Each structure stands twice: as structure tokens, then as C-alpha cells.
mmCIF file of C-alpha atoms in Angstrom:
data_model
loop_
_atom_site.group_PDB
_atom_site.id
_atom_site.type_symbol
_atom_site.label_atom_id
_atom_site.label_comp_id
_atom_site.label_asym_id
_atom_site.label_seq_id
_atom_site.Cartn_x
_atom_site.Cartn_y
_atom_site.Cartn_z
ATOM 1 C CA MET M 20 104.243 203.534 92.168
ATOM 2 C CA ILE M 21 101.003 202.469 90.471
ATOM 3 C CA VAL M 22 97.942 202.156 92.711
ATOM 4 C CA TYR M 23 96.250 198.815 92.004
ATOM 5 C CA LYS M 24 92.581 198.305 92.869
ATOM 6 C CA LYS M 25 92.800 194.635 91.956
ATOM 7 C CA ILE M 26 95.513 192.140 91.086
ATOM 8 C CA PRO M 27 96.194 191.959 87.311
ATOM 9 C CA PHE M 28 96.163 188.167 87.014
ATOM 10 C CA GLN M 29 97.405 186.692 83.728
ATOM 11 C CA LEU M 30 96.528 183.211 82.506
ATOM 12 C CA GLY M 31 99.532 180.910 82.455
ATOM 13 C CA ALA M 32 101.476 183.048 84.939
ATOM 14 C CA GLU M 33 103.390 181.350 87.737
ATOM 15 C CA VAL M 34 102.529 181.740 91.424
ATOM 16 C CA LEU M 35 104.407 180.667 94.539
ATOM 17 C CA LEU M 36 102.394 179.205 97.402
ATOM 18 C CA ARG M 37 103.381 178.742 101.050
ATOM 19 C CA SER M 38 101.373 177.150 103.825
ATOM 20 C CA CYS M 39 100.485 179.487 106.704
ATOM 21 C CA SER M 40 100.826 176.617 109.171
ATOM 22 C CA SER M 41 104.525 176.181 108.481
ATOM 23 C CA ARG M 42 107.315 178.027 106.733
ATOM 24 C CA SER M 43 108.615 174.849 105.114
ATOM 25 C CA PRO M 44 105.870 173.609 102.755
ATOM 26 C CA ARG M 45 105.923 175.660 99.565
ATOM 27 C CA ALA M 46 105.142 174.961 95.943
ATOM 28 C CA LYS M 47 104.823 176.533 92.512
ATOM 29 C CA SER M 48 101.709 176.535 90.384
ATOM 30 C CA LYS M 49 100.184 178.266 87.347
ATOM 31 C CA ILE M 50 97.026 180.335 86.945
ATOM 32 C CA ILE M 51 94.468 178.546 84.751
ATOM 33 C CA GLY M 52 91.527 180.919 85.152
ATOM 34 C CA VAL M 53 90.016 183.636 87.345
ATOM 35 C CA LEU M 54 86.440 184.375 88.362
ATOM 36 C CA GLU M 55 86.732 187.809 89.931
ATOM 37 C CA LYS M 56 85.650 188.041 93.583
ATOM 38 C CA GLU M 57 84.946 184.292 93.622
ATOM 39 C CA PHE M 58 87.960 182.052 93.026
ATOM 40 C CA ILE M 59 91.213 181.471 91.136
ATOM 41 C CA MET M 60 91.793 178.254 89.199
ATOM 42 C CA ILE M 61 95.356 176.923 89.448
ATOM 43 C CA GLU M 62 97.253 173.727 88.775
ATOM 44 C CA LYS M 63 97.145 171.518 91.872
ATOM 45 C CA PRO M 64 100.260 172.418 93.895
ATOM 46 C CA VAL M 65 102.267 169.712 95.623
ATOM 47 C CA PHE M 66 104.077 171.028 98.690
ATOM 48 C CA THR M 67 107.536 169.607 99.407
ATOM 49 C CA ILE M 68 107.952 168.957 103.114
ATOM 50 C CA SER M 69 111.222 167.021 102.880
ATOM 51 C CA ASP M 70 113.214 165.059 100.317
ATOM 52 C CA ASN M 71 110.846 162.103 100.669
ATOM 53 C CA ILE M 72 107.571 163.699 101.790
ATOM 54 C CA THR M 73 105.087 165.753 99.762
ATOM 55 C CA ALA M 74 101.541 166.849 100.604
ATOM 56 C CA ILE M 75 98.498 168.683 99.308
ATOM 57 C CA VAL M 76 97.803 171.590 101.669
ATOM 58 C CA GLU M 77 94.157 172.545 102.137
ATOM 59 C CA ASP M 78 94.476 175.145 104.890
ATOM 60 C CA ASP M 79 95.365 178.853 104.690
ATOM 61 C CA MET M 80 98.243 179.731 102.403
ATOM 62 C CA VAL M 81 100.194 182.786 101.269
ATOM 63 C CA ILE M 82 100.391 183.381 97.514
ATOM 64 C CA ALA M 83 103.129 185.394 95.774
ATOM 65 C CA TYR M 84 102.647 186.598 92.204
ATOM 66 C CA VAL M 85 104.832 188.889 90.068
ATOM 67 C CA ASN M 86 103.428 191.035 87.267
ATOM 68 C CA ASP M 87 105.062 193.888 85.348
ATOM 69 C CA GLY M 88 107.746 194.494 87.984
ATOM 70 C CA TYR M 89 105.366 194.352 90.984
ATOM 71 C CA LEU M 90 105.150 191.640 93.634
ATOM 72 C CA PHE M 91 101.609 190.868 94.831
ATOM 73 C CA THR M 92 101.099 188.822 97.995
ATOM 74 C CA PHE M 93 97.809 187.703 99.518
ATOM 75 C CA LYS M 94 96.256 185.046 101.712
ATOM 76 C CA SER M 95 93.950 182.410 100.325
ATOM 77 C CA ARG M 96 92.783 178.880 101.026
ATOM 78 C CA PHE M 97 91.742 175.743 99.192
ATOM 79 C CA ASN M 98 88.188 176.080 97.863
ATOM 80 C CA ARG M 99 87.535 172.900 95.900
ATOM 81 C CA GLU M 100 88.992 170.532 93.344
ATOM 82 C CA LEU M 101 87.653 171.204 89.881
ATOM 83 C CA ILE M 102 88.896 168.648 87.346
ATOM 84 C CA ASN M 103 91.964 166.436 87.073
ATOM 85 C CA ASN M 104 94.895 168.450 88.450
ATOM 86 C CA ILE M 105 93.085 171.797 88.694
ATOM 87 C CA ILE M 106 91.846 173.276 91.977
ATOM 88 C CA CYS M 107 90.118 176.480 93.009
ATOM 89 C CA ILE M 108 91.428 178.773 95.731
ATOM 90 C CA ASP M 109 89.569 181.721 97.235
ATOM 91 C CA TYR M 110 89.840 185.066 95.436
ATOM 92 C CA PRO M 111 91.722 187.551 97.687
ATOM 93 C CA LEU M 112 89.733 190.271 99.431
ATOM 94 C CA THR M 113 92.912 192.202 100.232
ATOM 95 C CA PHE M 114 96.488 192.105 98.989
ATOM 96 C CA GLU M 115 99.867 193.783 99.367
ATOM 97 C CA VAL M 116 101.946 195.110 96.483
ATOM 98 C CA GLU M 117 105.652 195.939 96.236
ATOM 99 C CA GLN M 118 107.565 197.436 93.322
ATOM 100 C CA LEU M 119 110.543 195.269 92.367
ATOM 101 C CA ARG M 120 112.156 197.367 89.654
ATOM 102 C CA ASP M 121 114.471 200.196 90.631
ATOM 103 C CA ALA M 122 113.968 202.009 87.328
ATOM 104 C CA PRO M 123 110.457 203.102 86.290
ATOM 105 C CA ARG M 124 109.215 201.648 83.012
ATOM 106 C CA VAL M 125 107.102 203.156 80.274
ATOM 107 C CA LYS M 126 104.588 200.894 78.545
ATOM 108 C CA VAL M 127 104.938 200.823 74.759
ATOM 109 C CA ASN M 128 103.975 198.562 71.878
ATOM 110 C CA LEU M 129 106.810 198.802 69.349
ATOM 111 C CA GLU M 130 107.603 196.459 66.495
ATOM 112 C CA ALA M 131 111.243 195.434 66.703
ATOM 113 C CA ALA M 132 113.815 193.432 64.782
ATOM 114 C CA LEU M 133 116.117 191.260 66.881
ATOM 115 C CA ASN M 134 119.273 189.375 66.039
ATOM 116 C CA ILE M 135 120.039 186.577 68.497
ATOM 117 C CA SER M 136 123.012 184.307 67.745
ATOM 118 C CA ASP M 137 122.783 185.249 64.049
ATOM 119 C CA VAL M 138 119.074 184.369 63.988
ATOM 120 C CA LYS M 139 116.787 187.221 62.928
ATOM 121 C CA LEU M 140 113.492 187.399 64.812
ATOM 122 C CA PRO M 141 110.556 189.808 64.950
ATOM 123 C CA GLY M 142 109.400 191.006 68.356
ATOM 124 C CA ILE M 143 107.305 193.523 70.232
ATOM 125 C CA VAL M 144 108.890 195.845 72.799
ATOM 126 C CA LYS M 145 106.313 195.964 75.623
ATOM 127 C CA ASP M 146 108.008 198.463 77.948
ATOM 128 C CA ILE M 147 111.209 200.474 78.246
ATOM 129 C CA SER M 148 113.275 202.006 81.026
ATOM 130 C CA GLU M 149 116.513 203.967 81.077
ATOM 131 C CA ASN M 150 118.548 200.772 81.302
ATOM 132 C CA GLY M 151 116.457 197.986 79.784
ATOM 133 C CA CYS M 152 113.280 196.760 78.144
ATOM 134 C CA SER M 153 110.850 193.848 77.874
ATOM 135 C CA VAL M 154 110.382 192.144 74.526
ATOM 136 C CA GLN M 155 107.813 189.560 73.472
ATOM 137 C CA LEU M 156 108.703 187.037 70.767
ATOM 138 C CA PRO M 157 105.845 185.472 68.747
ATOM 139 C CA ARG M 158 106.908 181.876 69.404
ATOM 140 C CA ILE M 159 108.592 179.644 71.958
ATOM 141 C CA ILE M 160 112.352 179.850 71.549
ATOM 142 C CA SER M 161 115.006 178.441 73.873
ATOM 143 C CA LEU M 162 116.986 181.320 75.386
ATOM 144 C CA PHE M 163 118.992 181.877 78.552
ATOM 145 C CA LYS M 164 120.143 184.682 80.837
ATOM 146 C CA GLY M 165 123.370 186.347 79.756
ATOM 147 C CA LEU M 166 122.821 185.770 76.036
ATOM 148 C CA GLU M 167 123.488 188.912 73.993
ATOM 149 C CA LEU M 168 121.335 190.271 71.171
ATOM 150 C CA THR M 169 120.897 193.366 69.020
ATOM 151 C CA LEU M 170 117.613 195.242 68.759
ATOM 152 C CA THR M 171 116.318 197.767 66.252
ATOM 153 C CA CYS M 172 113.048 199.679 66.651
ATOM 154 C CA THR M 173 111.441 203.073 66.133
ATOM 155 C CA LEU M 174 110.462 204.929 69.317
ATOM 156 C CA PRO M 175 107.073 206.689 69.730
ATOM 157 C CA ASN M 176 108.809 210.017 69.022
ATOM 158 C CA ASP M 177 109.901 208.602 65.612
ATOM 159 C CA GLN M 178 113.556 208.244 66.593
ATOM 160 C CA LEU M 179 115.217 205.137 65.178
ATOM 161 C CA VAL M 180 117.170 203.012 67.641
ATOM 162 C CA LYS M 181 119.443 200.833 65.517
ATOM 163 C CA ASP M 182 121.563 197.804 66.446
ATOM 164 C CA LEU M 183 121.239 198.371 70.172
ATOM 165 C CA GLN M 184 123.329 195.733 71.942
ATOM 166 C CA CYS M 185 121.571 194.112 74.908
ATOM 167 C CA LYS M 186 121.984 191.211 77.321
ATOM 168 C CA ILE M 187 119.088 188.954 78.318
ATOM 169 C CA SER M 188 118.322 189.297 82.042
ATOM 170 C CA SER M 189 115.168 187.148 82.251
ATOM 171 C CA VAL M 190 113.202 184.638 80.183
ATOM 172 C CA LYS M 191 109.562 183.576 80.597
ATOM 173 C CA TYR M 192 107.611 181.158 78.432
ATOM 174 C CA ASN M 193 103.888 181.534 77.798
ATOM 175 C CA GLN M 194 102.904 178.031 76.728
ATOM 176 C CA ILE M 195 99.227 178.947 76.354
ATOM 177 C CA HIS M 196 99.846 181.672 73.771
ATOM 178 C CA LYS M 197 103.095 180.132 72.449
ATOM 179 C CA LYS M 198 105.187 183.229 73.132
ATOM 180 C CA THR M 199 108.491 184.027 74.822
ATOM 181 C CA ASP M 200 108.945 187.109 77.015
ATOM 182 C CA ILE M 201 112.456 188.359 77.684
ATOM 183 C CA GLY M 202 113.894 191.118 79.818
ATOM 184 C CA ALA M 203 116.945 192.807 78.298
ATOM 185 C CA THR M 204 119.587 195.133 79.743
ATOM 186 C CA PHE M 205 121.102 197.753 77.449
ATOM 187 C CA LEU M 206 124.855 197.520 76.829
ATOM 188 C CA LYS M 207 125.861 199.898 73.980
ATOM 189 C CA PRO M 208 126.267 202.081 71.944
ATOM 190 C CA PRO M 209 125.696 204.968 74.358
ATOM 191 C CA GLU M 210 124.205 207.262 71.692
ATOM 192 C CA GLU M 211 121.376 204.752 71.043
ATOM 193 C CA ILE M 212 120.756 204.237 74.761
ATOM 194 C CA ALA M 213 120.629 208.018 75.204
ATOM 195 C CA LYS M 214 117.665 208.198 72.798
ATOM 196 C CA ILE M 215 115.678 205.812 74.996
ATOM 197 C CA GLN M 216 116.723 207.504 78.232
ATOM 198 C CA ALA M 217 115.600 210.894 76.923
ATOM 199 C CA LEU M 218 112.190 209.483 75.960
ATOM 200 C CA VAL M 219 111.703 207.758 79.332
ATOM 201 C CA LYS M 220 112.587 210.926 81.245
ATOM 202 C CA PHE M 221 110.163 212.910 79.108
ATOM 203 C CA CYS M 222 107.341 210.397 79.694
ATOM 204 C CA MET M 223 107.940 210.251 83.445
ATOM 205 C CA ARG M 224 107.409 214.008 83.705
ATOM 206 C CA PHE M 225 103.777 213.456 82.763
ATOM 207 C CA LYS M 226 103.171 210.166 84.583
ATOM 208 C CA VAL M 227 100.800 210.416 87.516
#
């Protein structure tokens, strides 16, 4: 598990907020900006109390944020309203982190060719594991979990992985940078998957 000295916030990423005063009010928001050790700028969250009641919570709250397979949780509170629908919350002094992925992933930056529903797309493989990978597409494209695709790329050890069949397991849209991030699970052929598994095992031997 990676030891984090600070939370790796990303602009446009989603956060889940829950009021400390009650387990019911919770809301989603997005990170707009971060001033380290001072505050975090987010879209103003509206907490749903019941089907007919919503509220803006200005007391202590618990924030949950997922990045690169790790769940970060911390306490914060309303700091001030900035402009329009943007507020500032206190920057966390402490936080907890939990690894969500069962399989360790190796960070890479590999150009890839994808074929999704007979549409050819370029992409960048951002990380790989023994059973899946994360791929970033250079534009917003409507995708869904369970959709199958084929992927071709050259690994850092110069091995070509060709026409690897995968299934989409997650989809995230980055509206700020106009990109689509997908998580993919490997399906077949086994000889292509074996190339990736061998590389991941080799890399993990040297990972501290």
C-alpha cells in the first residue's frame, strides 16, 4: 500500500459528503480548486434529508474521495461561500486512506488503439494490473459498464499486446479536460493477458 503524505486531489473529481450531525443528510459535489493547507473549493452541495426536504449543511461533515484505487476520508466544515454555487471547505489536517483494489496496479503511459462497437479510438493506458487496466480517451464519449472492446498496445518491455478483448467495468467523465476514463477487465486471449501478468509481477518485485 502506498503511503500518502497528502491527499492527491484532482480538479473535477467527485466527492461524497455526509453531515456529522446525522447519518441521513448526504450529497455529492465536485472539486473546483484546492489551496493546500487552507481550503478546498467545491460545488455547493445540497443535502437530501427526505423526498421533499433539502438543506445546505454548514456544520462538520465527513468527506469521501476516491483516487487511483484508494478511498480517502476526512472531516471538514463549511468555510465560506465564494461565488455563485461554489463554496470553500476547510483543508483536512488529517485523513484516513483505504486501498479498494484487490490487485496491485502499475502506473504506465502507453499509447493504445481501441475498437469499441466498431469505432476505432486512440487512448492512453494509465495503469495495468494482472486482470485489468485504466484507459483515458481524449474526448467525451458515451460508454457504459459491460460494453466490450479490443485493445492493442506495446508494453514497456516492448512486447506487443494485440486485440486484447476487455469489458468495461467503470466509466468516469472529466468535463473540465474533455476526457473519458474507463476501467477495463481483461477477458481473452490468455496468451495476451499472460504478457501483461508477467510484466506486472516483474514490476511488483521492485516496488517499495
